[in-house]
C-alpha positions as CSV (number, residue, x, y, z in Angstrom):
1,X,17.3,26.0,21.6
2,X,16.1,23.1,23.6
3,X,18.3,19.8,24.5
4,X,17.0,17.0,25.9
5,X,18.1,16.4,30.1
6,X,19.9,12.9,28.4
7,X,22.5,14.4,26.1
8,X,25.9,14.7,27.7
9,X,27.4,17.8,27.0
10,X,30.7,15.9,26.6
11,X,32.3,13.5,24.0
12,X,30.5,10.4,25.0
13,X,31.1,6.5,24.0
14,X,28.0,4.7,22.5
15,X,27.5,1.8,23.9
16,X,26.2,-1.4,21.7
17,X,23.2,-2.1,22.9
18,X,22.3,1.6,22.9
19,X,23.3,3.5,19.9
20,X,21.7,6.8,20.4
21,X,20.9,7.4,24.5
22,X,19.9,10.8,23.5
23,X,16.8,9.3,22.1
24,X,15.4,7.8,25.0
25,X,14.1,11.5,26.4
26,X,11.2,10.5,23.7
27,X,8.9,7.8,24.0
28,X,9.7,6.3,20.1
29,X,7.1,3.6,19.4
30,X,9.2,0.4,19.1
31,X,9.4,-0.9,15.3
32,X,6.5,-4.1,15.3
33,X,8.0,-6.7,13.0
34,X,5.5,-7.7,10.4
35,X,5.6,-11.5,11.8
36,X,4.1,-9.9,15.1
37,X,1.1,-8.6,13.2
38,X,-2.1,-10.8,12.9
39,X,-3.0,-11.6,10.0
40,X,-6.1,-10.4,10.7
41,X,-5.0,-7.3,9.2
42,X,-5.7,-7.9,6.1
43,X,-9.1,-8.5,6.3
44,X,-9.4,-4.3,7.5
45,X,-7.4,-3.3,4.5
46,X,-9.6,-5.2,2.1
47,X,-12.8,-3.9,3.8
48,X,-11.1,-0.3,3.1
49,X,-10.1,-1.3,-0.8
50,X,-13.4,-2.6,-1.4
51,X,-15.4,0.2,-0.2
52,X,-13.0,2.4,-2.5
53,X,-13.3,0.5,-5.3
54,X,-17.3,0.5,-4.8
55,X,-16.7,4.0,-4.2
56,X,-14.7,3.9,-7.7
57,X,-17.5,2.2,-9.4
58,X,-20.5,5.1,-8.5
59,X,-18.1,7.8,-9.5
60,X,-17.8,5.9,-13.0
61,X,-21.1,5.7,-13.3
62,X,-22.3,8.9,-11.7
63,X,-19.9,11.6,-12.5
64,X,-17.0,10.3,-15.0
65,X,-18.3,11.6,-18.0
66,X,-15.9,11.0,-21.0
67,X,-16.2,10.7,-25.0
68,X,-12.7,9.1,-25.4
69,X,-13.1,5.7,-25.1
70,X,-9.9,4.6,-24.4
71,X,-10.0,7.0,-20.8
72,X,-13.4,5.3,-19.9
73,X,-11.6,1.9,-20.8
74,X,-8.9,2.7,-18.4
75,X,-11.2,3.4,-16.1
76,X,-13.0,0.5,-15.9
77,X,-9.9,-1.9,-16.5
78,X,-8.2,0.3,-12.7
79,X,-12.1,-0.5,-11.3
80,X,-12.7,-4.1,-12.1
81,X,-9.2,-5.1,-11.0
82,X,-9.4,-3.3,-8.2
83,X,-12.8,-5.2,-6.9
84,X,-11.4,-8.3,-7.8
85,X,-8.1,-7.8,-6.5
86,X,-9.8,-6.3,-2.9
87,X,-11.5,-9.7,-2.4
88,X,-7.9,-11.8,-2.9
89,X,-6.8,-8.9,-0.4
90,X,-9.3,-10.5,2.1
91,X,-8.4,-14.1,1.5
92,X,-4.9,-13.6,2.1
93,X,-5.0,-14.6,5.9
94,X,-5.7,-18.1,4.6
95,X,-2.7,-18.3,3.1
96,X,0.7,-19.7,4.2
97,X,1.6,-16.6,3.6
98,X,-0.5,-14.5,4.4
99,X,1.3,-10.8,4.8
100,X,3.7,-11.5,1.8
101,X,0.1,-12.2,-0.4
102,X,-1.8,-9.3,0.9
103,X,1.1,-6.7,0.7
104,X,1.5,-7.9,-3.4
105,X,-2.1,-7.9,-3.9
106,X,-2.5,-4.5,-2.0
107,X,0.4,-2.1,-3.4
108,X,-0.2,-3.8,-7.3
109,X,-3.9,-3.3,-7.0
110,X,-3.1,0.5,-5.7
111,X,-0.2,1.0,-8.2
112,X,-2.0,-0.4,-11.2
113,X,-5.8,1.2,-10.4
114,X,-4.5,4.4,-9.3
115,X,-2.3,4.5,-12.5
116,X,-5.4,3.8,-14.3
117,X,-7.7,6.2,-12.5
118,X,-5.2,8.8,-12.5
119,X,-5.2,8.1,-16.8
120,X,-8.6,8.3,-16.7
121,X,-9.7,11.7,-14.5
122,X,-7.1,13.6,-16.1
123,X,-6.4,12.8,-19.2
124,X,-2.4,12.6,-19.4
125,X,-1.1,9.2,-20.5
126,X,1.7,9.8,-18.7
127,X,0.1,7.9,-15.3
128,X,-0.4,5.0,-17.4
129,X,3.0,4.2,-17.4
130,X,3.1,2.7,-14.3
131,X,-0.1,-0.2,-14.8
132,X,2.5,-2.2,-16.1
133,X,4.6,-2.2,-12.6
134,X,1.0,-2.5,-11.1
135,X,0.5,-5.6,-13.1
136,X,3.6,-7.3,-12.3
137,X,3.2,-6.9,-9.0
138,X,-0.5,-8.4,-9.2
139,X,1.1,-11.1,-11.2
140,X,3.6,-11.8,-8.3
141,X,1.2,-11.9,-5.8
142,X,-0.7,-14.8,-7.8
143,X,2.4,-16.6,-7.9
144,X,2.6,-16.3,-4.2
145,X,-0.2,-18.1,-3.8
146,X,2.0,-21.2,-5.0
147,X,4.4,-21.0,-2.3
């Protein structure tokens, strides 16, 4: 069993501006507050959601091969609002808001695509159930465009 050199093998007192001192023995990457980030960012994590959703778009066409016609639907409902929704991802540093905007348009366009992808590869309604949380947040992060 290994202890760290900094834990006191006494009862110790924390002190307030350092609540844990045994955690200083590891080198903890400091929390980055998302105000410190560039909004820059979001012009990587469209790049990455567009090249999925292109990616999404040659497996539909290449390799999703379905007769039910409400799974191919969902398919290409997740796709198309996934490419659209990857392009507002890369306008949100123009925004006043920028990582408000792109964190709505990125987790509705991942929560209502995936849900729809999900529908459509396997073939359980039960993923579907979750577009609608998808869409909400999609519609939120229109409506943040207003503020």
């Amino acid at each position: 069993f290994f202890l760290p050199p900094t834990i006191p093998s006494a009862p110790f007192r924390l002190a307030p501006n350092q609540p844990f001192p045994f955690l200083s023995a590891f080198s903890l990457p400091a929390r980055v507050p998302m105000a410190s980030l560039s909004p820059q960012i979001w012009f990587r994590v469209a790049g990455l959601s567009g090249a999925l959703s292109v990616g999404a778009a040659a497996y539909g066409a290449h390799k999703f091969d379905t007769d039910d016609e409400s799974l191919r639907k969902s398919f290409e409902n997740g796709k198309s609002l996934h490419m659209i929704h990857s392009g507002m991802i890369a306008l949100s540093p123009l925004t006043r808001r920028p990582h408000m905007v792109g964190s709505l348009f990125t987790v509705g366009t991942g929560i209502f695509s995936g849900s729809c992808y999900a529908k459509a590869i396997t073939g359980e309604g039960k993923y579907g159930q979750y577009a609608p949380i998808g869409g909400t947040t999609l519609i939120l992060a229109w409506l943040a465009l207003c503020i």
